Amino acid sequence: MNEHNELKQLKVIEMDAGNIFSGQPSKRMINGYSVASIYTPKSNPDYIYHDTMREIIVWLMNPSDPLYIFGPTGSGKTSLIKQLASKLNYPVFEVTGHSRLEFADLAGHLSLEKANMVFQYGPLSLAMKYGGLFLLNELDLLDPATASGLNSILDGSPLCIPENGSELIYPHPMFRFAATANTNGGIDESGLYQGTLKQNIAFMDRFWLCEVNYPEPQAEVQLLKKLASSLPEKLRTGMVDYANEVRKLFMGEDSNHAELGNSIEVTFSTRTLIRWADLTVRFQPLSQQGVQPITYALDRALGFRATRETRAMLHELAQRMFSGSERDIN
């Protein structure tokens, strides 16, 4: 296949990690690829890098263990590792876990091609064979028995494919294994993440753990300044404050608005926050018809995904935090 030929031709090069990730030479070298491939994630110039990026960069330099990244939904776990990979031109082979996922979905399977049975390599096989980052999202949704089937791979052993003549795929020096999840692999004590499964302790013992939380408020304020500059600064700051209050309610950590309830079922990702700001700008003309752009946009960015009770709660919180702000938009 053409894409396989492209992977075969990738050239490993050394890069200065400081130049790549901060623009300042560090004399600490990291391996990457000279050019991007069709599997390399696209770079997002507006992406907010978490402080946790330093841990992942250290891991990319010398991955003694596979990496397990966990944190609340919408905190940017997957986008963080993909954006770091894009700076290194790293191919990323991405799979989303679920309870019915089988090992064959990762390794590959036989298929009929021009009247012949041909083995189609799966994402794990491709990453191991040609050198890439295998990214398993939502690992805590995976059946623990299926996850435990990865133990030998996590230990650095070759992948055996019986369906392809018992082919052995030894891990390429550039092979990396990373997983993301909302929980740390244990029981979800918060009750927020339905369907997550407690993973086998021996399986989890093989990972380097890394926690990712929501971005710092100032970083999101600067992002909105760049992407929604027509909104007043006070309103942009208020939107970030509001998003963080909703996040606290989601995680049951808000003591300032305890009367609103212990937790809610929706929350703000940075992507949702940007969408809210963008829609607020677009719906500004509705203010002349007596419609409040902030709350109107809020429903379309987040509120309509919530229950009626939560949506009413979101509106009540917005009325408290944005009292008088509607007049200041134009």
GROMACS .gro file of C-alpha atoms in nm:
model
  330
    1MET     CA    1   0.000   0.000   0.000
    2ASN     CA    2   0.114   0.357  -0.074
    3GLU     CA    3   0.074   0.467   0.286
    4HIS     CA    4   0.292   0.178   0.399
    5ASN     CA    5   0.560   0.283   0.152
    6GLU     CA    6   0.542   0.634   0.297
    7LEU     CA    7   0.596   0.495   0.646
    8LYS     CA    8   0.891   0.285   0.527
    9GLN     CA    9   1.061   0.596   0.389
   10LEU     CA   10   1.035   0.805   0.704
   11LYS     CA   11   1.374   0.926   0.823
   12VAL     CA   12   1.453   0.961   1.193
   13ILE     CA   13   1.637   1.281   1.287
   14GLU     CA   14   1.756   1.442   1.608
   15MET     CA   15   1.600   1.773   1.710
   16ASP     CA   16   1.675   2.021   1.985
   17ALA     CA   17   1.383   1.977   2.227
   18GLY     CA   18   1.402   2.340   2.341
   19ASN     CA   19   1.381   2.472   1.984
   20ILE     CA   20   1.088   2.246   1.902
   21PHE     CA   21   0.873   2.305   2.209
   22SER     CA   22   0.968   2.649   2.342
   23GLY     CA   23   1.171   2.820   2.072
   24GLN     CA   24   1.478   2.834   2.297
   25PRO     CA   25   1.779   2.604   2.235
   26SER     CA   26   1.831   2.358   2.519
   27LYS     CA   27   2.096   2.120   2.381
   28ARG     CA   28   1.868   1.836   2.490
   29MET     CA   29   1.800   1.622   2.189
   30ILE     CA   30   1.484   1.434   2.100
   31ASN     CA   31   1.415   1.203   1.807
   32GLY     CA   32   1.152   1.287   1.551
   33TYR     CA   33   1.097   1.253   1.177
   34SER     CA   34   1.229   1.478   0.901
   35VAL     CA   35   0.886   1.512   0.738
   36ALA     CA   36   0.526   1.454   0.832
   37SER     CA   37   0.325   1.160   0.699
   38ILE     CA   38  -0.045   1.109   0.636
   39TYR     CA   39  -0.066   0.974   0.992
   40THR     CA   40   0.092   1.282   1.151
   41PRO     CA   41  -0.167   1.499   1.334
   42LYS     CA   42  -0.223   1.847   1.197
   43SER     CA   43  -0.074   2.125   1.405
   44ASN     CA   44  -0.320   2.363   1.577
   45PRO     CA   45  -0.158   2.706   1.619
   46ASP     CA   46  -0.422   2.804   1.878
   47TYR     CA   47  -0.371   2.502   2.101
   48ILE     CA   48  -0.304   2.574   2.470
   49TYR     CA   49  -0.019   2.361   2.601
   50HIS     CA   50  -0.057   2.235   2.957
   51ASP     CA   51   0.233   2.235   3.203
   52THR     CA   52   0.201   1.856   3.182
   53MET     CA   53   0.360   1.875   2.838
   54ARG     CA   54   0.701   1.872   3.008
   55GLU     CA   55   0.634   1.526   3.151
   56ILE     CA   56   0.524   1.392   2.814
   57ILE     CA   57   0.828   1.541   2.639
   58VAL     CA   58   1.054   1.368   2.891
   59TRP     CA   59   0.864   1.045   2.822
   60LEU     CA   60   0.901   1.086   2.446
   61MET     CA   61   1.277   1.130   2.488
   62ASN     CA   62   1.325   0.799   2.667
   63PRO     CA   63   1.007   0.596   2.721
   64SER     CA   64   1.106   0.335   2.978
   65ASP     CA   65   0.734   0.251   3.020
   66PRO     CA   66   0.412   0.310   2.826
   67LEU     CA   67   0.227   0.629   2.920
   68TYR     CA   68  -0.119   0.652   3.079
   69ILE     CA   69  -0.273   1.002   3.075
   70PHE     CA   70  -0.584   1.056   3.286
   71GLY     CA   71  -0.799   1.354   3.381
   72PRO     CA   72  -1.149   1.502   3.358
   73THR     CA   73  -1.337   1.502   3.030
   74GLY     CA   74  -1.261   1.801   2.810
   75SER     CA   75  -0.922   1.869   2.970
   76GLY     CA   76  -0.737   1.805   2.643
   77LYS     CA   77  -0.561   1.474   2.709
   78THR     CA   78  -0.577   1.341   2.353
   79SER     CA   79  -0.514   1.676   2.185
   80LEU     CA   80  -0.210   1.736   2.408
   81ILE     CA   81  -0.026   1.425   2.301
   82LYS     CA   82  -0.128   1.466   1.936
   83GLN     CA   83  -0.010   1.828   1.926
   84LEU     CA   84   0.324   1.729   2.080
   85ALA     CA   85   0.353   1.448   1.825
   86SER     CA   86   0.281   1.688   1.540
   87LYS     CA   87   0.584   1.898   1.635
   88LEU     CA   88   0.801   1.589   1.593
   89ASN     CA   89   0.626   1.475   1.271
   90TYR     CA   90   0.537   1.159   1.460
   91PRO     CA   91   0.281   0.923   1.300
   92VAL     CA   92  -0.008   0.863   1.540
   93PHE     CA   93  -0.226   0.552   1.514
   94GLU     CA   94  -0.536   0.625   1.717
   95VAL     CA   95  -0.803   0.388   1.852
   96THR     CA   96  -1.093   0.457   2.089
   97GLY     CA   97  -1.155   0.186   2.345
   98HIS     CA   98  -1.495   0.033   2.418
   99SER     CA   99  -1.623  -0.278   2.592
  100ARG     CA  100  -1.648  -0.480   2.268
  101LEU     CA  101  -1.303  -0.391   2.134
  102GLU     CA  102  -1.101  -0.704   2.057
  103PHE     CA  103  -0.729  -0.758   2.020
  104ALA     CA  104  -0.774  -0.827   1.647
  105ASP     CA  105  -0.903  -0.470   1.608
  106LEU     CA  106  -0.560  -0.353   1.721
  107ALA     CA  107  -0.332  -0.609   1.557
  108GLY     CA  108  -0.509  -0.657   1.224
  109HIS     CA  109  -0.712  -0.915   1.034
  110LEU     CA  110  -0.737  -1.111   0.711
  111SER     CA  111  -0.948  -0.964   0.431
  112LEU     CA  112  -1.035  -1.058   0.077
  113GLU     CA  113  -0.855  -0.851  -0.186
  114LYS     CA  114  -0.873  -0.939  -0.558
  115ALA     CA  115  -0.977  -1.297  -0.478
  116ASN     CA  116  -0.684  -1.340  -0.239
  117MET     CA  117  -0.671  -1.339   0.138
  118VAL     CA  118  -0.449  -1.051   0.249
  119PHE     CA  119  -0.354  -0.953   0.601
  120GLN     CA  120  -0.444  -0.594   0.686
  121TYR     CA  121  -0.220  -0.455   0.959
  122GLY     CA  122  -0.404  -0.286   1.244
  123PRO     CA  123  -0.299   0.039   1.414
  124LEU     CA  124  -0.089  -0.135   1.681
  125SER     CA  125   0.093  -0.344   1.420
  126LEU     CA  126   0.165  -0.039   1.204
  127ALA     CA  127   0.302   0.161   1.498
  128MET     CA  128   0.527  -0.126   1.606
  129LYS     CA  129   0.640  -0.218   1.255
  130TYR     CA  130   0.723   0.126   1.115
  131GLY     CA  131   0.775   0.338   1.424
  132GLY     CA  132   0.486   0.549   1.545
  133LEU     CA  133   0.280   0.645   1.846
  134PHE     CA  134  -0.006   0.407   1.921
  135LEU     CA  135  -0.274   0.607   2.105
  136LEU     CA  136  -0.547   0.414   2.285
  137ASN     CA  137  -0.815   0.659   2.399
  138GLU     CA  138  -1.073   0.581   2.668
  139LEU     CA  139  -0.871   0.284   2.792
  140ASP     CA  140  -1.087   0.254   3.103
  141LEU     CA  141  -1.383   0.156   2.880
  142LEU     CA  142  -1.187  -0.148   2.763
  143ASP     CA  143  -1.270  -0.496   2.891
  144PRO     CA  144  -0.992  -0.575   3.145
  145ALA     CA  145  -0.938  -0.916   2.982
  146THR     CA  146  -0.873  -0.752   2.645
  147ALA     CA  147  -0.648  -0.492   2.805
  148SER     CA  148  -0.445  -0.761   2.981
  149GLY     CA  149  -0.377  -0.914   2.638
  150LEU     CA  150  -0.149  -0.614   2.580
  151ASN     CA  151   0.078  -0.698   2.875
  152SER     CA  152   0.358  -0.854   2.671
  153ILE     CA  153   0.353  -0.561   2.426
  154LEU     CA  154   0.377  -0.315   2.716
  155ASP     CA  155   0.678  -0.512   2.842
  156GLY     CA  156   0.857  -0.467   2.508
  157SER     CA  157   0.796  -0.813   2.361
  158PRO     CA  158   0.730  -0.864   1.988
  159LEU     CA  159   0.376  -0.891   1.852
  160CYS     CA  160   0.295  -1.235   1.712
  161ILE     CA  161   0.036  -1.252   1.433
  162PRO     CA  162  -0.076  -1.614   1.378
  163GLU     CA  163  -0.310  -1.511   1.092
  164ASN     CA  164  -0.009  -1.387   0.892
  165GLY     CA  165   0.208  -1.697   0.912
  166SER     CA  166   0.297  -1.635   1.278
  167GLU     CA  167   0.477  -1.315   1.181
  168LEU     CA  168   0.673  -1.156   1.462
  169ILE     CA  169   0.677  -0.776   1.473
  170TYR     CA  170   0.954  -0.648   1.696
  171PRO     CA  171   0.895  -0.299   1.835
  172HIS     CA  172   1.060  -0.030   1.624
  173PRO     CA  173   1.295   0.201   1.823
  174MET     CA  174   1.049   0.485   1.757
  175PHE     CA  175   0.745   0.288   1.873
  176ARG     CA  176   0.555   0.458   2.157
  177PHE     CA  177   0.245   0.337   2.344
  178ALA     CA  178   0.018   0.594   2.511
  179ALA     CA  179  -0.331   0.566   2.656
  180THR     CA  180  -0.584   0.822   2.780
  181ALA     CA  181  -0.872   0.782   3.024
  182ASN     CA  182  -1.099   0.976   3.257
  183THR     CA  183  -1.009   0.759   3.557
  184ASN     CA  184  -0.675   0.638   3.688
  185GLY     CA  185  -0.768   0.279   3.604
  186GLY     CA  186  -0.941   0.221   3.938
  187ILE     CA  187  -1.303   0.258   4.043
  188ASP     CA  188  -1.478   0.580   3.936
  189GLU     CA  189  -1.566   0.712   4.281
  190SER     CA  190  -1.717   1.030   4.135
  191GLY     CA  191  -1.987   0.842   3.944
  192LEU     CA  192  -1.940   1.082   3.652
  193TYR     CA  193  -1.812   0.836   3.394
  194GLN     CA  194  -2.063   0.566   3.315
  195GLY     CA  195  -1.925   0.251   3.156
  196THR     CA  196  -1.570   0.281   3.287
  197LEU     CA  197  -1.420  -0.044   3.415
  198LYS     CA  198  -1.163  -0.107   3.685
  199GLN     CA  199  -0.850  -0.234   3.513
  200ASN     CA  200  -0.632  -0.524   3.621
  201ILE     CA  201  -0.374  -0.407   3.876
  202ALA     CA  202  -0.093  -0.597   3.698
  203PHE     CA  203  -0.186  -0.424   3.372
  204MET     CA  204  -0.188  -0.077   3.530
  205ASP     CA  205   0.145  -0.144   3.704
  206ARG     CA  206   0.316  -0.129   3.363
  207PHE     CA  207   0.231   0.239   3.301
  208TRP     CA  208   0.394   0.571   3.373
  209LEU     CA  209   0.099   0.780   3.501
  210CYS     CA  210   0.040   1.141   3.404
  211GLU     CA  211  -0.252   1.359   3.520
  212VAL     CA  212  -0.392   1.638   3.300
  213ASN     CA  213  -0.630   1.901   3.435
  214TYR     CA  214  -0.804   2.197   3.272
  215PRO     CA  215  -0.585   2.482   3.140
  216GLU     CA  216  -0.496   2.777   3.364
  217PRO     CA  217  -0.756   3.057   3.341
  218GLN     CA  218  -0.507   3.312   3.210
  219ALA     CA  219  -0.417   3.084   2.919
  220GLU     CA  220  -0.782   3.057   2.815
  221VAL     CA  221  -0.833   3.432   2.860
  222GLN     CA  222  -0.545   3.495   2.618
  223LEU     CA  223  -0.689   3.244   2.374
  224LEU     CA  224  -1.029   3.416   2.372
  225LYS     CA  225  -0.856   3.750   2.327
  226LYS     CA  226  -0.702   3.610   2.009
  227LEU     CA  227  -1.010   3.431   1.875
  228ALA     CA  228  -1.293   3.659   1.994
  229SER     CA  229  -1.129   4.001   2.015
  230SER     CA  230  -1.455   4.182   1.936
  231LEU     CA  231  -1.593   4.081   2.277
  232PRO     CA  232  -1.507   4.313   2.567
  233GLU     CA  233  -1.220   4.198   2.786
  234LYS     CA  234  -1.444   4.188   3.093
  235LEU     CA  235  -1.686   3.955   2.915
  236ARG     CA  236  -1.410   3.724   2.788
  237THR     CA  237  -1.269   3.697   3.140
  238GLY     CA  238  -1.617   3.632   3.275
  239MET     CA  239  -1.670   3.351   3.026
  240VAL     CA  240  -1.352   3.179   3.145
  241ASP     CA  241  -1.459   3.224   3.508
  242TYR     CA  242  -1.801   3.082   3.423
  243ALA     CA  243  -1.646   2.780   3.246
  244ASN     CA  244  -1.434   2.707   3.554
  245GLU     CA  245  -1.737   2.731   3.784
  246VAL     CA  246  -1.920   2.481   3.562
  247ARG     CA  247  -1.616   2.251   3.572
  248LYS     CA  248  -1.617   2.265   3.951
  249LEU     CA  249  -1.987   2.182   3.959
  250PHE     CA  250  -1.922   1.893   3.721
  251MET     CA  251  -1.656   1.753   3.953
  252GLY     CA  252  -1.858   1.831   4.268
  253GLU     CA  253  -1.597   2.079   4.393
  254ASP     CA  254  -1.793   2.408   4.390
  255SER     CA  255  -1.853   2.541   4.742
  256ASN     CA  256  -1.947   2.892   4.619
  257HIS     CA  257  -2.264   2.768   4.450
  258ALA     CA  258  -2.356   2.472   4.670
  259GLU     CA  259  -2.724   2.554   4.637
  260LEU     CA  260  -2.703   2.465   4.267
  261GLY     CA  261  -2.629   2.101   4.349
  262ASN     CA  262  -2.333   1.872   4.404
  263SER     CA  263  -2.258   1.793   4.042
  264ILE     CA  264  -2.391   1.820   3.688
  265GLU     CA  265  -2.355   1.592   3.387
  266VAL     CA  266  -2.194   1.836   3.137
  267THR     CA  267  -1.881   2.046   3.148
  268PHE     CA  268  -1.668   2.288   2.947
  269SER     CA  269  -1.375   2.181   2.735
  270THR     CA  270  -1.161   2.459   2.590
  271ARG     CA  271  -1.321   2.372   2.255
  272THR     CA  272  -1.669   2.434   2.403
  273LEU     CA  273  -1.552   2.762   2.554
  274ILE     CA  274  -1.425   2.880   2.214
  275ARG     CA  275  -1.753   2.775   2.052
  276TRP     CA  276  -1.949   2.972   2.312
  277ALA     CA  277  -1.745   3.287   2.252
  278ASP     CA  278  -1.772   3.250   1.875
  279LEU     CA  279  -2.151   3.201   1.887
  280THR     CA  280  -2.190   3.496   2.123
  281VAL     CA  281  -2.024   3.715   1.859
  282ARG     CA  282  -2.241   3.570   1.582
  283PHE     CA  283  -2.565   3.615   1.774
  284GLN     CA  284  -2.499   3.976   1.878
  285PRO     CA  285  -2.759   4.112   1.631
  286LEU     CA  286  -3.029   3.920   1.824
  287SER     CA  287  -2.988   4.161   2.116
  288GLN     CA  288  -3.186   4.413   1.912
  289GLN     CA  289  -3.479   4.169   1.925
  290GLY     CA  290  -3.461   4.131   2.303
  291VAL     CA  291  -3.259   3.807   2.295
  292GLN     CA  292  -2.958   3.772   2.525
  293PRO     CA  293  -2.665   3.661   2.303
  294ILE     CA  294  -2.463   3.514   2.594
  295THR     CA  295  -2.729   3.272   2.717
  296TYR     CA  296  -2.862   3.206   2.365
  297ALA     CA  297  -2.512   3.103   2.256
  298LEU     CA  298  -2.458   2.910   2.580
  299ASP     CA  299  -2.745   2.674   2.497
  300ARG     CA  300  -2.608   2.604   2.152
  301ALA     CA  301  -2.252   2.553   2.275
  302LEU     CA  302  -2.336   2.338   2.579
  303GLY     CA  303  -2.680   2.378   2.739
  304PHE     CA  304  -2.882   2.172   2.490
  305ARG     CA  305  -2.667   1.868   2.581
  306ALA     CA  306  -2.779   1.890   2.943
  307THR     CA  307  -3.096   1.780   3.120
  308ARG     CA  308  -3.368   2.042   3.167
  309GLU     CA  309  -3.273   2.075   3.533
  310THR     CA  310  -2.904   2.128   3.456
  311ARG     CA  311  -2.983   2.368   3.174
  312ALA     CA  312  -3.191   2.579   3.413
  313MET     CA  313  -2.900   2.567   3.656
  314LEU     CA  314  -2.658   2.685   3.386
  315HIS     CA  315  -2.889   2.975   3.304
  316GLU     CA  316  -2.925   3.071   3.668
  317LEU     CA  317  -2.547   3.075   3.711
  318ALA     CA  318  -2.509   3.281   3.393
  319GLN     CA  319  -2.763   3.537   3.516
  320ARG     CA  320  -2.565   3.578   3.837
  321MET     CA  321  -2.225   3.606   3.672
  322PHE     CA  322  -2.319   3.817   3.368
  323SER     CA  323  -2.567   4.059   3.519
  324GLY     CA  324  -2.547   4.371   3.304
  325SER     CA  325  -2.290   4.223   3.066
  326GLU     CA  326  -2.538   4.187   2.780
  327ARG     CA  327  -2.546   4.567   2.747
  328ASP     CA  328  -2.168   4.577   2.719
  329ILE     CA  329  -2.128   4.344   2.419
  330ASN     CA  330  -2.178   4.599   2.143
   0.00000   0.00000   0.00000
